[in-house]
N, CA, C and O atoms as a printed pandas DataFrame, in Angstrom:
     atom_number atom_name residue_name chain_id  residue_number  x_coord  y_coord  z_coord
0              1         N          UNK        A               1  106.017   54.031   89.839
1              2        CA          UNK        A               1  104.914   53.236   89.399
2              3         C          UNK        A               1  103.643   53.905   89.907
3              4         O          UNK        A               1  103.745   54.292   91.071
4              5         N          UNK        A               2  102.215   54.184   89.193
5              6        CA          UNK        A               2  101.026   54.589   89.130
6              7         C          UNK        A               2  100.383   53.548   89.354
7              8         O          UNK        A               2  100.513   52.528   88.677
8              9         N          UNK        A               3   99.648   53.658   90.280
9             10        CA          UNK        A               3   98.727   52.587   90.741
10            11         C          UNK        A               3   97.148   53.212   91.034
11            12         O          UNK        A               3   97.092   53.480   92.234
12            13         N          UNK        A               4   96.008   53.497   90.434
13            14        CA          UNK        A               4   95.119   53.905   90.793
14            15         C          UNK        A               4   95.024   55.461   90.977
15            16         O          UNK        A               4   94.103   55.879   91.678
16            17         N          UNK        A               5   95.886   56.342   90.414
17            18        CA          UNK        A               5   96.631   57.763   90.782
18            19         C          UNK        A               5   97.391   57.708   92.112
19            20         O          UNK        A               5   97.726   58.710   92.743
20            21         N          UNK        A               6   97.557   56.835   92.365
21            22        CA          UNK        A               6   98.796   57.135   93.438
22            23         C          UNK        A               6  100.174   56.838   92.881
23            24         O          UNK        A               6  100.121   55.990   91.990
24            25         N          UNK        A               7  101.381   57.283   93.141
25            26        CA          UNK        A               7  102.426   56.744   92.684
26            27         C          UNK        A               7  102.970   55.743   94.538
27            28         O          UNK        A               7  102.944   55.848   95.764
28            29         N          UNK        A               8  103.391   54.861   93.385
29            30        CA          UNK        A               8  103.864   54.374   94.716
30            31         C          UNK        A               8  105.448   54.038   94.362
31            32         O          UNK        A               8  105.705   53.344   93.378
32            33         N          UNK        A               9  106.316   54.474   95.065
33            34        CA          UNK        A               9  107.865   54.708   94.990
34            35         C          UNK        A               9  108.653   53.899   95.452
35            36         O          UNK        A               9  109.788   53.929   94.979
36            37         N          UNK        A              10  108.398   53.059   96.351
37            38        CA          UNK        A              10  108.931   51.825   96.913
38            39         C          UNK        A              10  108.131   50.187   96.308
39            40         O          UNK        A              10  107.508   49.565   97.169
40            41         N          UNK        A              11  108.165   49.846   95.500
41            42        CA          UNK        A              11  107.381   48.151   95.130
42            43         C          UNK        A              11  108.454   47.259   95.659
43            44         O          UNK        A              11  109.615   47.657   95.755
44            45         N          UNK        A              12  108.262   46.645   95.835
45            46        CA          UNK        A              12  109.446   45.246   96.388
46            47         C          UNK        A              12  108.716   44.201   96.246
47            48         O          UNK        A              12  107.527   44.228   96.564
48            49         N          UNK        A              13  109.277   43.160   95.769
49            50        CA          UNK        A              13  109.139   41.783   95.691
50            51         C          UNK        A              13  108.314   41.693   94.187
51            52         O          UNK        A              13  107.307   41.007   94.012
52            53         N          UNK        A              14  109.020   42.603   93.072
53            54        CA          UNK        A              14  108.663   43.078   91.983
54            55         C          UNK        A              14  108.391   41.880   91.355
55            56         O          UNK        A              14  109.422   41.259   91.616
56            57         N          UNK        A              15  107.353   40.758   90.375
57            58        CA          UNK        A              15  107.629   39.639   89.799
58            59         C          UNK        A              15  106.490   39.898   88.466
59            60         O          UNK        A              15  105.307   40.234   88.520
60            61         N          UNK        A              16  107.277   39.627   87.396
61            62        CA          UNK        A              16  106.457   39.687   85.676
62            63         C          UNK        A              16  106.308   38.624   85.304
63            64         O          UNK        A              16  107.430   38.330   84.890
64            65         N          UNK        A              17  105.797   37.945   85.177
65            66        CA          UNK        A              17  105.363   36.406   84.727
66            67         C          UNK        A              17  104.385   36.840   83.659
67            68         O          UNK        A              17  103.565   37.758   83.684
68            69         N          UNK        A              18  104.839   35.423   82.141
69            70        CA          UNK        A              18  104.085   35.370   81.211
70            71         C          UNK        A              18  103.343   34.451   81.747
71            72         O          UNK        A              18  103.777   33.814   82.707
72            73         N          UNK        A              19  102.170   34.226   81.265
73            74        CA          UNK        A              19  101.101   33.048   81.417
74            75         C          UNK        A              19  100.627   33.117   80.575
75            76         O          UNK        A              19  100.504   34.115   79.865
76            77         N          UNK        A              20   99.878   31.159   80.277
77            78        CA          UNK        A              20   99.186   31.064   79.098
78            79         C          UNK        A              20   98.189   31.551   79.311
79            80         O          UNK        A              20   97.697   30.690   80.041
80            81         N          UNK        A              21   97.545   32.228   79.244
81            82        CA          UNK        A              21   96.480   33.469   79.098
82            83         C          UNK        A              21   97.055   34.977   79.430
83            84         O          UNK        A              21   96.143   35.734   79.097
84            85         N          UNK        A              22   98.014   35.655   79.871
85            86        CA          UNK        A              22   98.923   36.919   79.479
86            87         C          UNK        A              22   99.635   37.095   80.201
87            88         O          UNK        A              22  100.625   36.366   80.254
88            89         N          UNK        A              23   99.494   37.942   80.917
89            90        CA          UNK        A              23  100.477   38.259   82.193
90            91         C          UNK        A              23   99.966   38.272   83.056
91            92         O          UNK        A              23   98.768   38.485   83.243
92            93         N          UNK        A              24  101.273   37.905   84.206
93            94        CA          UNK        A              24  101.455   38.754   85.927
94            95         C          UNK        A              24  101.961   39.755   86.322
95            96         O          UNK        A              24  103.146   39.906   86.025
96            97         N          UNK        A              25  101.596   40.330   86.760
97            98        CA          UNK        A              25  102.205   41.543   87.396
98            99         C          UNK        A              25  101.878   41.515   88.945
99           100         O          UNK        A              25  100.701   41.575   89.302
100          101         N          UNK        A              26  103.104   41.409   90.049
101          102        CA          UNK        A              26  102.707   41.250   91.313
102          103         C          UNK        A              26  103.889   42.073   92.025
103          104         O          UNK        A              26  105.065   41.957   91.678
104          105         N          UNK        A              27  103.395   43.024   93.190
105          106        CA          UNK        A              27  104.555   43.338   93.659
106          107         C          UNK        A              27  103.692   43.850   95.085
107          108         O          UNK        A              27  102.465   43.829   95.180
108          109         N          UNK        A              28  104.540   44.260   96.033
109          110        CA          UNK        A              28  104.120   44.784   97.209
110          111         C          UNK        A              28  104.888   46.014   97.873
111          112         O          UNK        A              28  106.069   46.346   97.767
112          113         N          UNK        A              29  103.709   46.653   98.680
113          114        CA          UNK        A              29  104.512   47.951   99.069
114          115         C          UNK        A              29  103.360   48.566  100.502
115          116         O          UNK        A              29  102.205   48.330  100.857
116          117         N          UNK        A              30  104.175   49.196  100.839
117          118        CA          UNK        A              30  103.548   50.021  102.446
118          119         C          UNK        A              30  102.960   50.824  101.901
119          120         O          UNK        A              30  102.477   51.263  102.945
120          121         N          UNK        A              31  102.401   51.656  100.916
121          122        CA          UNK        A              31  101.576   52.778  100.419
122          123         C          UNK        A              31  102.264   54.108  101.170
123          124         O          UNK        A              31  103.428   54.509  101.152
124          125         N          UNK        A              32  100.941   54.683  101.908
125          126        CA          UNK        A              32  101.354   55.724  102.458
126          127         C          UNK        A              32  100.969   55.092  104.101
127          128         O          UNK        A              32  100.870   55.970  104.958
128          129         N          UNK        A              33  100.777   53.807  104.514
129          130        CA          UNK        A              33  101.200   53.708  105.897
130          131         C          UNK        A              33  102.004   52.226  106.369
131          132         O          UNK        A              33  102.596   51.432  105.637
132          133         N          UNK        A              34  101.822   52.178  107.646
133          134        CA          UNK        A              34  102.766   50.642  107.875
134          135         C          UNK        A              34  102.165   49.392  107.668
135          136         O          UNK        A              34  102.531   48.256  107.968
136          137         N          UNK        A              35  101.355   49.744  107.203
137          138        CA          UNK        A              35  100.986   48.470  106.080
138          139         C          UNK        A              35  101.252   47.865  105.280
139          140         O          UNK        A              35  101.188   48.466  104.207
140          141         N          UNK        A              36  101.603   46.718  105.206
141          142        CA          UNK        A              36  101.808   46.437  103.629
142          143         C          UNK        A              36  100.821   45.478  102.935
143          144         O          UNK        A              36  100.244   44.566  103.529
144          145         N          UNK        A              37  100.650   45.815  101.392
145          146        CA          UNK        A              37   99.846   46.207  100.598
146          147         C          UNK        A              37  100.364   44.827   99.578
147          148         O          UNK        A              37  101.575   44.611   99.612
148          149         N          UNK        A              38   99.775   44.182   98.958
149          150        CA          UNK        A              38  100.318   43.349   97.807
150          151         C          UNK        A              38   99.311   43.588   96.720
151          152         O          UNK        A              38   98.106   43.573   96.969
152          153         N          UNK        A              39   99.902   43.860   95.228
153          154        CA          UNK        A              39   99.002   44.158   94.589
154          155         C          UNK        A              39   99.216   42.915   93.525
155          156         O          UNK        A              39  100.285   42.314   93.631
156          157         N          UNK        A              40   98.270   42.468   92.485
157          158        CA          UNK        A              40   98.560   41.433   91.536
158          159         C          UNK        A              40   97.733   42.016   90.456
159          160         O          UNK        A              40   96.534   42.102   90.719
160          161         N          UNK        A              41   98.207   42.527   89.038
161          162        CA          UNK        A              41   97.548   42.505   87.828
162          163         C          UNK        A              41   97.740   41.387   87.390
163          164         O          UNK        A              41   98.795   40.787   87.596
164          165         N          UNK        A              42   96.564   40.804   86.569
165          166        CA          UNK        A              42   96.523   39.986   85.842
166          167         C          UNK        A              42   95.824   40.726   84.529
167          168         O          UNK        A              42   94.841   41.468   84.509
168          169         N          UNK        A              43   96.626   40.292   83.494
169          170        CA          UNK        A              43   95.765   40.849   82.152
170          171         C          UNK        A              43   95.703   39.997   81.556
171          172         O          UNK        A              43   96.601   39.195   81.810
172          173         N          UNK        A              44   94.742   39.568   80.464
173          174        CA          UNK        A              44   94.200   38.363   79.525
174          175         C          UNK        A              44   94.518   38.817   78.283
175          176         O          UNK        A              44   93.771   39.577   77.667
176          177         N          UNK        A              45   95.665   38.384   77.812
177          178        CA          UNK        A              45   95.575   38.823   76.078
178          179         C          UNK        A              45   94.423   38.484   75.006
179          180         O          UNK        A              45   94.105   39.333   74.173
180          181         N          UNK        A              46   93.967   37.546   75.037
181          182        CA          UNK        A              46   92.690   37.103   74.240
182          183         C          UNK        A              46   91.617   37.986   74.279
183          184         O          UNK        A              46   90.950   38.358   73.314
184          185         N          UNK        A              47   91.484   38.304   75.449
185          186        CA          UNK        A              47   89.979   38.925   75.528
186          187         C          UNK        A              47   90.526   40.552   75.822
187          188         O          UNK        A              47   89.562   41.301   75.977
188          189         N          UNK        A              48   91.631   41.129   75.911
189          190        CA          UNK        A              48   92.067   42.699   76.465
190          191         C          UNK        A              48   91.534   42.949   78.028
191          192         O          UNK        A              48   91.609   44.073   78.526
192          193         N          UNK        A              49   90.846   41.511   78.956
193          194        CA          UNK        A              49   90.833   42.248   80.178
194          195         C          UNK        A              49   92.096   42.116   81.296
195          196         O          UNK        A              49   93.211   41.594   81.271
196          197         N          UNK        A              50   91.535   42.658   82.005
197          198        CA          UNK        A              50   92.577   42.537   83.583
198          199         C          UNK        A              50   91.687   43.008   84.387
199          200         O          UNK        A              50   90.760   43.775   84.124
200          201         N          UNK        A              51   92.102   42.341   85.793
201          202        CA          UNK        A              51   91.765   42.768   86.881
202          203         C          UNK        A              51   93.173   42.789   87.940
203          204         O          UNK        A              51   94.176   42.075   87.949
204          205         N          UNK        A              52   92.735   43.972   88.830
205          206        CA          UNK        A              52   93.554   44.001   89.994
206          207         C          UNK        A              52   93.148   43.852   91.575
207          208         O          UNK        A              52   92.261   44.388   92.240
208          209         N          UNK        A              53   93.874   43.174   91.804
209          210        CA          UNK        A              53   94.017   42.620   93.096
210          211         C          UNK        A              53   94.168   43.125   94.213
211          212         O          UNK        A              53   95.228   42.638   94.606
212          213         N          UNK        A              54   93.736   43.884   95.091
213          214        CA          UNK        A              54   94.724   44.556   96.232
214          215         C          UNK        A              54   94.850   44.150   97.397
215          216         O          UNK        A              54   93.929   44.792   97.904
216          217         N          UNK        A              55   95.361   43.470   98.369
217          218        CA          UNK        A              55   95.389   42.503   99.865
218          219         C          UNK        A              55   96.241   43.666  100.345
219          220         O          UNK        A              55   96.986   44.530   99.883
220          221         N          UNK        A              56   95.452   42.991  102.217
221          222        CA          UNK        A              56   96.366   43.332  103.167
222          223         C          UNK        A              56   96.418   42.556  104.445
223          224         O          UNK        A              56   95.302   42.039  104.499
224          225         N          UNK        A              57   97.078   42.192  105.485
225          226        CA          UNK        A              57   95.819   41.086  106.234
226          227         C          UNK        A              57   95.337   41.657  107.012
227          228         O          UNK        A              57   95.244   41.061  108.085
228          229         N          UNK        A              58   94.811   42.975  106.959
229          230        CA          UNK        A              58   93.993   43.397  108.033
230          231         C          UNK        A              58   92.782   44.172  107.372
231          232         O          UNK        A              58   92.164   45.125  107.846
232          233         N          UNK        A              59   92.588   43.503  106.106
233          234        CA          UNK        A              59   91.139   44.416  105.573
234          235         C          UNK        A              59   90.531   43.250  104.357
235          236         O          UNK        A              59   91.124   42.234  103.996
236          237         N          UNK        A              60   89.575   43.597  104.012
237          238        CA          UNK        A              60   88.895   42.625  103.198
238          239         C          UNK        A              60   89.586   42.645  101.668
239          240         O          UNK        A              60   89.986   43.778  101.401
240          241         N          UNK        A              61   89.767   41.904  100.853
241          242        CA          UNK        A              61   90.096   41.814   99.390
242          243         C          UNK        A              61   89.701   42.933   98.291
243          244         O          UNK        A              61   88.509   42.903   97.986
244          245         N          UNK        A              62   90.372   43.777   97.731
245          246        CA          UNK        A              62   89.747   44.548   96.565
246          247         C          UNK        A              62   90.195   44.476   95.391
247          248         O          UNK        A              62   91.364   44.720   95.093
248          249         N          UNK        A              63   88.981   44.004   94.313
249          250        CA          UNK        A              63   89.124   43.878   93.199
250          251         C          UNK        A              63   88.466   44.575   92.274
251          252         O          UNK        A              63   87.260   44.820   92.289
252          253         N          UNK        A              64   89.556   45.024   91.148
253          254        CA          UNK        A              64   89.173   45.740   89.981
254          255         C          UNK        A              64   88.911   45.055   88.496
255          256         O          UNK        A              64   89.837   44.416   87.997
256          257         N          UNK        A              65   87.899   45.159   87.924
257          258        CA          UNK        A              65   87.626   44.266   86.754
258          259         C          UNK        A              65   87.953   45.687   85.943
259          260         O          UNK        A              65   87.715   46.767   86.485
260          261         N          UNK        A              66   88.635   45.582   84.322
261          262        CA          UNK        A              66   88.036   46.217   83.156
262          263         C          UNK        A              66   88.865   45.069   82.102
263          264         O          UNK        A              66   89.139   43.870   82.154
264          265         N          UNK        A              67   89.088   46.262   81.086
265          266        CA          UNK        A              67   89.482   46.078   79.759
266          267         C          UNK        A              67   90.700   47.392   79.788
267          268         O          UNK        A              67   90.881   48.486   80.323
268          269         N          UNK        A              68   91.391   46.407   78.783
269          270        CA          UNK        A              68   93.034   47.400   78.847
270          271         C          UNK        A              68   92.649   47.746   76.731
271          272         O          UNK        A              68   92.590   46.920   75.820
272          273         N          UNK        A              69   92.484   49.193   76.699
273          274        CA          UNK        A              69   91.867   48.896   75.398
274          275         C          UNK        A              69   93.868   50.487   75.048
275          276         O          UNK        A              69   94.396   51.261   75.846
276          277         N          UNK        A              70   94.083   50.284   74.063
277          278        CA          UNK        A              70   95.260   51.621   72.935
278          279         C          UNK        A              70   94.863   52.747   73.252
279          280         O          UNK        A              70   93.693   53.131   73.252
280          281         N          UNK        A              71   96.130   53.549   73.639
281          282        CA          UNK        A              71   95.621   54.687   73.403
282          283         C          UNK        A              71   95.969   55.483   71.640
283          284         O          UNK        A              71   95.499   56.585   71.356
């Protein structure tokens, strides 16, 4: 799995949920240290956006806004 150009090779606690507005995508992983990392896409079918989520509990919240447009 590609996450931001990183691959990350270990995800655990993998979960795909439909929602009435599109999907979930949530899973978590140590990256490249002993951290662990939880990430959550959410994408909006109506409108083509998503944002991503990135937690850890030892750093502040980071979030990514766009649009998921075809290649």
């Amino acid at each position: 799995m590609t996450v931001l150009n990183y691959t990350i090779s270990n995800p655990e606690a993998y979960l795909n949920e439909q929602t009435s507005e599109g999907r979930t995508v949530t899973f978590t992983s140590s990256l490249f240290s002993a951290t662990q990392y939880t990430f959550t896409l959410e994408v909006y079918t109506k409108t083509g956006s998503a944002v991503l989520t990135i937690k850890n509990p030892w750093s502040d919240t980071v979030q990514y806004n766009g649009n998921i447009s075809a290649l």
